[in-house]
Amino acid sequence: MMKKLAAAAFIAFAVTTAVGAPASAAPSAAAAPVTIEGFTLLKQTSGYGRTLRLWQNTGNGLVHGNLSGAQYGDQLYIGNCCYPYVTYETVTSTGQYELNTQEYGNYGPRIGGVLANGGQLYL
């Protein structure tokens, strides 16, 4: 009797699962861009306990770099995308946990972090 009940419960579960989900589920759509307080996240990378992000201002289309988890002596830079490379701005942490550059034209800039412990992050 118990075996029959267990088998019936298993079959009911299998049928419910099969009916509830299509046999070949369509791949999930690409995640929508993250927008926070008027800024859209374009790219990010992490390493060495820090996260480097490129944000776009939704109001004016300009972009800025952000380095979170910064430690004393870390540097965040932003510059042009292509050779010959020109760095437009470098921000150095004097104890701040977050570093941000000013906003620049959205032309696919090069941003990076030169970390006090010798590591590097870049997009």
Coordinates of N, CA, C and O in Angstrom, one line a residue:
M1 N 0.8 -1.2 0.0 CA 0.0 0.0 0.0 C 0.9 1.3 0.0 O 0.6 2.2 -0.8
M2 N 1.9 1.3 0.8 CA 2.8 2.5 0.9 C 3.5 2.6 -0.4 O 3.7 3.8 -0.8
K3 N 3.9 1.5 -1.0 CA 4.6 1.6 -2.3 C 3.7 2.2 -3.4 O 4.1 3.0 -4.2
K4 N 2.4 1.8 -3.3 CA 1.5 2.4 -4.3 C 1.3 3.9 -4.1 O 1.2 4.6 -5.1
L5 N 1.2 4.3 -2.8 CA 1.0 5.7 -2.5 C 2.2 6.5 -3.0 O 2.1 7.6 -3.5
A6 N 3.4 6.0 -2.7 CA 4.6 6.7 -3.1 C 4.7 6.8 -4.6 O 5.1 7.8 -5.1
A7 N 4.4 5.7 -5.3 CA 4.4 5.7 -6.7 C 3.4 6.7 -7.3 O 3.7 7.4 -8.2
A8 N 2.2 6.7 -6.7 CA 1.2 7.7 -7.2 C 1.6 9.1 -6.9 O 1.4 10.0 -7.8
A9 N 2.2 9.4 -5.8 CA 2.7 10.7 -5.5 C 3.8 11.1 -6.5 O 3.9 12.2 -6.9
F10 N 4.7 10.2 -6.7 CA 5.8 10.5 -7.7 C 5.3 10.8 -9.1 O 5.7 11.7 -9.7
I11 N 4.3 10.0 -9.5 CA 3.7 10.2 -10.9 C 3.0 11.5 -10.9 O 3.1 12.3 -11.9
A12 N 2.2 11.8 -9.8 CA 1.5 13.1 -9.8 C 2.5 14.3 -9.9 O 2.3 15.3 -10.6
F13 N 3.7 14.2 -9.1 CA 4.7 15.2 -9.2 C 5.3 15.3 -10.6 O 5.5 16.4 -11.1
A14 N 5.6 14.2 -11.2 CA 6.2 14.2 -12.5 C 5.2 14.8 -13.6 O 5.6 15.6 -14.4
V15 N 3.9 14.5 -13.5 CA 3.0 15.1 -14.4 C 2.8 16.6 -14.2 O 2.8 17.3 -15.1
T16 N 2.7 17.0 -12.9 CA 2.6 18.4 -12.6 C 3.8 19.2 -13.1 O 3.7 20.2 -13.7
T17 N 5.0 18.6 -12.9 CA 6.2 19.3 -13.4 C 6.2 19.4 -14.9 O 6.6 20.4 -15.5
A18 N 5.8 18.3 -15.6 CA 5.9 18.2 -17.1 C 4.8 19.2 -17.6 O 5.1 19.9 -18.6
V19 N 3.7 19.3 -17.0 CA 2.6 20.2 -17.5 C 3.0 21.7 -17.2 O 2.8 22.6 -18.0
G20 N 3.6 21.9 -16.0 CA 4.0 23.3 -15.6 C 5.1 23.9 -16.4 O 5.2 25.1 -16.5
A21 N 6.0 23.1 -16.9 CA 7.1 23.6 -17.7 C 7.2 23.0 -19.0 O 7.0 21.8 -19.2
P22 N 7.4 23.8 -20.1 CA 7.5 23.2 -21.4 C 8.7 22.3 -21.5 O 9.7 22.4 -20.8
A23 N 8.6 21.3 -22.5 CA 9.7 20.3 -22.6 C 11.0 21.0 -23.0 O 12.0 20.6 -22.5
S24 N 10.9 22.0 -23.8 CA 12.2 22.7 -24.2 C 12.0 24.2 -23.9 O 11.4 24.9 -24.7
A25 N 12.4 24.6 -22.7 CA 12.2 26.0 -22.3 C 13.1 26.9 -23.2 O 14.2 26.6 -23.5
A26 N 12.5 28.0 -23.6 CA 13.2 29.0 -24.4 C 14.3 29.6 -23.5 O 14.2 29.7 -22.3
P27 N 15.5 29.9 -24.1 CA 16.5 30.6 -23.4 C 16.0 31.9 -22.8 O 15.2 32.6 -23.4
S28 N 16.5 32.2 -21.6 CA 16.1 33.4 -21.0 C 16.6 34.6 -21.8 O 17.7 34.6 -22.4
A29 N 15.8 35.7 -21.8 CA 16.2 36.9 -22.5 C 17.4 37.5 -21.8 O 17.6 37.3 -20.6
A30 N 18.1 38.3 -22.5 CA 19.3 39.0 -22.0 C 18.8 39.9 -20.8 O 17.8 40.5 -20.9
A31 N 19.6 40.0 -19.8 CA 19.2 40.8 -18.6 C 19.1 42.3 -19.0 O 19.9 42.7 -19.8
A32 N 18.1 42.9 -18.5 CA 18.0 44.3 -18.8 C 19.1 45.1 -18.2 O 19.6 44.7 -17.1
P33 N 19.5 46.2 -18.8 CA 20.6 47.0 -18.2 C 20.2 47.5 -16.8 O 19.1 47.8 -16.6
V34 N 21.2 47.6 -15.9 CA 21.0 48.1 -14.6 C 21.0 49.7 -14.6 O 22.0 50.2 -15.1
T35 N 20.0 50.3 -14.2 CA 19.9 51.8 -14.1 C 19.6 52.2 -12.7 O 18.6 51.7 -12.1
I36 N 20.5 53.0 -12.1 CA 20.3 53.5 -10.7 C 20.5 55.0 -10.7 O 21.5 55.5 -11.1
E37 N 19.5 55.6 -10.2 CA 19.5 57.1 -10.0 C 20.0 57.8 -11.2 O 20.9 58.7 -11.1
G38 N 19.5 57.5 -12.4 CA 19.9 58.2 -13.6 C 21.2 57.7 -14.3 O 21.7 58.4 -15.2
F39 N 21.8 56.6 -13.8 CA 23.0 56.1 -14.4 C 22.8 54.7 -14.8 O 22.3 53.9 -14.0
T40 N 23.2 54.3 -16.0 CA 23.1 52.9 -16.6 C 24.5 52.3 -16.6 O 25.4 52.9 -17.1
L41 N 24.6 51.1 -16.0 CA 25.8 50.3 -16.0 C 26.1 49.8 -17.4 O 25.3 49.0 -17.9
L42 N 27.2 50.2 -17.9 CA 27.6 49.7 -19.3 C 28.5 48.5 -19.2 O 28.3 47.5 -20.0
K43 N 29.5 48.5 -18.3 CA 30.4 47.3 -18.2 C 30.9 47.3 -16.7 O 30.9 48.3 -16.1
Q44 N 31.4 46.1 -16.3 CA 32.1 46.0 -15.0 C 33.0 44.8 -15.0 O 32.8 43.8 -15.8
T45 N 34.0 44.9 -14.1 CA 34.8 43.7 -13.9 C 35.3 43.8 -12.4 O 35.3 44.9 -11.8
S46 N 35.6 42.7 -11.8 CA 36.0 42.6 -10.4 C 37.3 41.8 -10.3 O 37.6 40.9 -11.1
G47 N 38.0 42.1 -9.2 CA 39.2 41.4 -8.8 C 39.9 42.2 -7.7 O 39.7 43.3 -7.5
Y48 N 40.7 41.4 -7.0 CA 41.5 42.0 -5.9 C 40.6 42.7 -4.8 O 41.0 43.6 -4.2
G49 N 39.4 42.2 -4.7 CA 38.5 42.8 -3.7 C 37.9 44.2 -4.1 O 37.3 44.9 -3.3
R50 N 38.0 44.5 -5.4 CA 37.5 45.8 -5.9 C 36.7 45.5 -7.2 O 36.8 44.5 -7.8
T51 N 35.8 46.5 -7.5 CA 35.0 46.4 -8.7 C 35.1 47.7 -9.5 O 35.0 48.8 -9.0
L52 N 35.4 47.5 -10.8 CA 35.6 48.6 -11.7 C 34.4 48.7 -12.6 O 34.0 47.7 -13.2
R53 N 33.7 49.9 -12.7 CA 32.5 50.0 -13.5 C 32.6 51.2 -14.4 O 33.2 52.2 -14.1
L54 N 31.9 51.1 -15.5 CA 31.7 52.2 -16.5 C 30.2 52.5 -16.5 O 29.4 51.7 -16.8
W55 N 29.8 53.7 -16.1 CA 28.5 54.2 -16.0 C 28.2 55.2 -17.0 O 29.0 56.1 -17.4
Q56 N 26.9 55.3 -17.5 CA 26.5 56.3 -18.5 C 25.4 57.1 -17.8 O 24.4 56.5 -17.3
N57 N 25.5 58.4 -17.9 CA 24.5 59.3 -17.4 C 23.3 59.3 -18.4 O 23.5 59.6 -19.5
T58 N 22.1 58.9 -17.9 CA 21.0 58.7 -18.9 C 20.5 60.1 -19.3 O 19.8 60.2 -20.3
G59 N 20.8 61.1 -18.6 CA 20.3 62.5 -18.9 C 21.1 63.2 -20.0 O 20.6 63.8 -20.9
N60 N 22.4 63.0 -20.0 CA 23.3 63.7 -21.0 C 24.1 62.7 -21.9 O 24.8 63.2 -22.7
G61 N 24.1 61.4 -21.6 CA 24.8 60.5 -22.4 C 26.3 60.3 -22.1 O 27.0 59.5 -22.7
L62 N 26.8 61.1 -21.2 CA 28.2 61.1 -20.8 C 28.5 59.9 -19.9 O 27.6 59.4 -19.3
V63 N 29.8 59.5 -19.9 CA 30.2 58.3 -19.1 C 31.2 58.7 -18.0 O 31.9 59.7 -18.2
H64 N 31.3 57.9 -17.0 CA 32.3 58.1 -16.0 C 32.7 56.7 -15.4 O 32.0 55.7 -15.5
G65 N 34.0 56.7 -14.9 CA 34.5 55.4 -14.3 C 34.3 55.5 -12.8 O 34.2 56.5 -12.2
N66 N 34.1 54.3 -12.2 CA 33.9 54.1 -10.8 C 34.8 52.9 -10.3 O 34.8 51.9 -11.0
L67 N 35.4 53.1 -9.2 CA 36.2 52.0 -8.6 C 35.7 51.8 -7.2 O 35.9 52.7 -6.3
S68 N 35.0 50.7 -6.9 CA 34.5 50.5 -5.5 C 35.4 49.5 -4.8 O 36.0 48.7 -5.4
G69 N 35.5 49.7 -3.5 CA 36.3 48.8 -2.7 C 37.8 49.4 -2.7 O 38.7 48.6 -2.3
A70 N 37.9 50.6 -3.1 CA 39.3 51.2 -3.2 C 40.0 51.2 -1.9 O 39.3 51.3 -0.8
Q71 N 41.3 51.1 -1.9 CA 42.1 51.2 -0.7 C 43.1 52.4 -0.9 O 43.3 52.8 -2.1
Y72 N 43.7 52.8 0.1 CA 44.6 54.0 0.1 C 45.7 53.7 -1.0 O 46.3 52.7 -1.0
G73 N 45.8 54.7 -1.9 CA 46.8 54.6 -2.9 C 46.3 54.0 -4.2 O 47.0 54.1 -5.2
D74 N 45.1 53.5 -4.3 CA 44.6 53.0 -5.5 C 44.3 54.2 -6.5 O 44.1 55.3 -6.0
Q75 N 44.5 53.9 -7.8 CA 44.2 55.0 -8.8 C 43.2 54.5 -9.8 O 43.2 53.3 -10.2
L76 N 42.3 55.4 -10.2 CA 41.3 55.1 -11.2 C 41.6 56.1 -12.3 O 41.8 57.3 -12.1
Y77 N 41.7 55.6 -13.6 CA 41.9 56.5 -14.7 C 40.9 56.3 -15.8 O 40.2 55.3 -15.9
I78 N 40.7 57.3 -16.6 CA 39.8 57.3 -17.8 C 40.6 58.0 -18.9 O 41.3 59.0 -18.7
G79 N 40.5 57.4 -20.1 CA 41.2 58.0 -21.3 C 40.5 57.5 -22.6 O 39.4 56.9 -22.5
N80 N 41.1 57.9 -23.7 CA 40.6 57.5 -25.0 C 40.7 56.1 -25.2 O 41.4 55.3 -24.6
C81 N 39.9 55.6 -26.2 CA 39.8 54.2 -26.5 C 40.9 53.6 -27.3 O 41.2 52.4 -27.3
C82 N 41.6 54.4 -28.1 CA 42.5 53.9 -29.1 C 43.9 54.5 -29.1 O 44.1 55.6 -28.5
Y83 N 44.8 53.8 -29.7 CA 46.2 54.3 -29.7 C 46.3 55.5 -30.6 O 45.6 55.6 -31.6
P84 N 47.0 56.5 -30.3 CA 47.9 56.7 -29.1 C 47.0 57.0 -27.9 O 46.2 57.9 -27.9
Y85 N 47.2 56.2 -26.8 CA 46.4 56.4 -25.6 C 46.7 57.7 -24.9 O 47.9 58.1 -24.7
V86 N 45.7 58.4 -24.5 CA 45.8 59.6 -23.7 C 44.9 59.4 -22.5 O 43.7 59.0 -22.6
T87 N 45.5 59.7 -21.3 CA 44.7 59.6 -20.1 C 44.2 61.0 -19.8 O 44.9 61.9 -19.7
Y88 N 42.8 61.1 -19.7 CA 42.2 62.4 -19.4 C 42.2 62.7 -18.0 O 42.3 63.9 -17.6
E89 N 42.1 61.7 -17.1 CA 42.0 62.0 -15.7 C 42.4 60.8 -14.9 O 42.2 59.7 -15.2
T90 N 43.1 61.1 -13.8 CA 43.5 60.0 -12.8 C 43.1 60.5 -11.4 O 43.3 61.6 -11.0
V91 N 42.4 59.6 -10.7 CA 41.9 59.9 -9.3 C 42.6 59.0 -8.4 O 42.6 57.8 -8.7
T92 N 43.2 59.5 -7.3 CA 43.9 58.6 -6.4 C 43.2 58.6 -5.0 O 42.8 59.7 -4.5
S93 N 43.1 57.4 -4.4 CA 42.4 57.3 -3.2 C 43.3 57.8 -2.0 O 44.5 57.3 -1.9
T94 N 42.8 58.6 -1.2 CA 43.5 59.0 0.0 C 42.7 58.5 1.2 O 42.7 59.1 2.3
G95 N 42.1 57.3 1.0 CA 41.3 56.7 2.0 C 39.8 56.5 1.6 O 39.1 55.8 2.4
Q96 N 39.4 57.1 0.5 CA 38.0 56.9 0.1 C 37.8 55.4 -0.4 O 38.7 54.8 -1.0
Y97 N 36.6 54.9 -0.1 CA 36.2 53.5 -0.5 C 35.8 53.5 -2.0 O 35.9 52.5 -2.7
E98 N 35.2 54.6 -2.4 CA 34.7 54.8 -3.8 C 35.5 55.9 -4.5 O 35.6 57.0 -4.0
L99 N 35.9 55.6 -5.8 CA 36.5 56.6 -6.6 C 35.7 56.8 -7.8 O 35.2 55.8 -8.4
N100 N 35.5 58.0 -8.3 CA 34.8 58.4 -9.5 C 35.5 59.4 -10.3 O 36.2 60.3 -9.8
T101 N 35.5 59.2 -11.6 CA 36.1 60.2 -12.5 C 35.0 61.2 -12.9 O 33.8 61.0 -12.6
Q102 N 35.3 62.3 -13.5 CA 34.4 63.2 -14.1 C 33.7 62.5 -15.3 O 34.1 61.5 -15.7
E103 N 32.7 63.2 -15.9 CA 32.0 62.6 -17.0 C 32.7 63.0 -18.3 O 33.1 64.2 -18.4
Y104 N 32.7 62.1 -19.3 CA 33.3 62.4 -20.6 C 32.4 61.8 -21.7 O 31.5 61.0 -21.4
G105 N 32.7 62.2 -22.9 CA 31.9 61.7 -24.0 C 31.8 60.2 -24.1 O 32.8 59.5 -23.8
N106 N 30.7 59.7 -24.5 CA 30.5 58.3 -24.6 C 31.0 57.7 -26.0 O 30.3 57.5 -26.9
Y107 N 32.3 57.6 -26.0 CA 33.0 57.1 -27.2 C 33.7 55.8 -27.0 O 34.6 55.4 -27.7
G108 N 33.3 55.0 -26.0 CA 33.9 53.8 -25.7 C 35.2 54.0 -25.0 O 36.3 53.5 -25.5
P109 N 35.3 54.7 -23.9 CA 36.5 55.1 -23.2 C 37.3 53.9 -22.6 O 36.7 52.8 -22.4
R110 N 38.5 54.1 -22.4 CA 39.4 53.1 -21.7 C 39.4 53.5 -20.2 O 39.7 54.7 -19.9
I111 N 39.0 52.6 -19.3 CA 39.1 53.0 -17.9 C 39.9 51.8 -17.2 O 39.9 50.7 -17.7
G112 N 40.5 52.2 -16.1 CA 41.3 51.2 -15.4 C 41.6 51.6 -14.0 O 41.4 52.7 -13.6
G113 N 42.0 50.6 -13.2 CA 42.5 50.9 -11.9 C 43.9 50.3 -11.7 O 44.2 49.2 -12.1
V114 N 44.8 51.1 -11.2 CA 46.1 50.7 -10.8 C 46.1 50.6 -9.3 O 45.9 51.6 -8.6
L115 N 46.2 49.4 -8.8 CA 45.9 49.2 -7.3 C 47.2 49.3 -6.5 O 48.3 49.0 -7.0
A116 N 47.0 49.7 -5.3 CA 48.2 49.9 -4.4 C 48.9 48.6 -4.1 O 50.1 48.7 -3.9
N117 N 48.3 47.5 -4.2 CA 48.9 46.2 -4.0 C 49.6 45.7 -5.2 O 50.1 44.5 -5.3
G118 N 49.6 46.4 -6.3 CA 50.3 46.0 -7.6 C 49.4 45.4 -8.6 O 49.8 45.2 -9.7
G119 N 48.1 45.2 -8.3 CA 47.2 44.6 -9.3 C 46.7 45.7 -10.2 O 46.9 46.9 -10.0
Q120 N 46.0 45.2 -11.3 CA 45.4 46.1 -12.2 C 44.0 45.6 -12.6 O 43.9 44.4 -12.8
L121 N 43.1 46.5 -12.9 CA 41.8 46.2 -13.5 C 41.6 47.1 -14.6 O 42.0 48.3 -14.5
Y122 N 41.0 46.7 -15.7 CA 40.7 47.6 -16.8 C 39.6 47.0 -17.6 O 39.2 45.9 -17.7
L123 N 38.9 48.0 -18.3 CA 37.8 47.7 -19.3 C 38.2 48.3 -20.6 O 38.8 49.3 -20.7

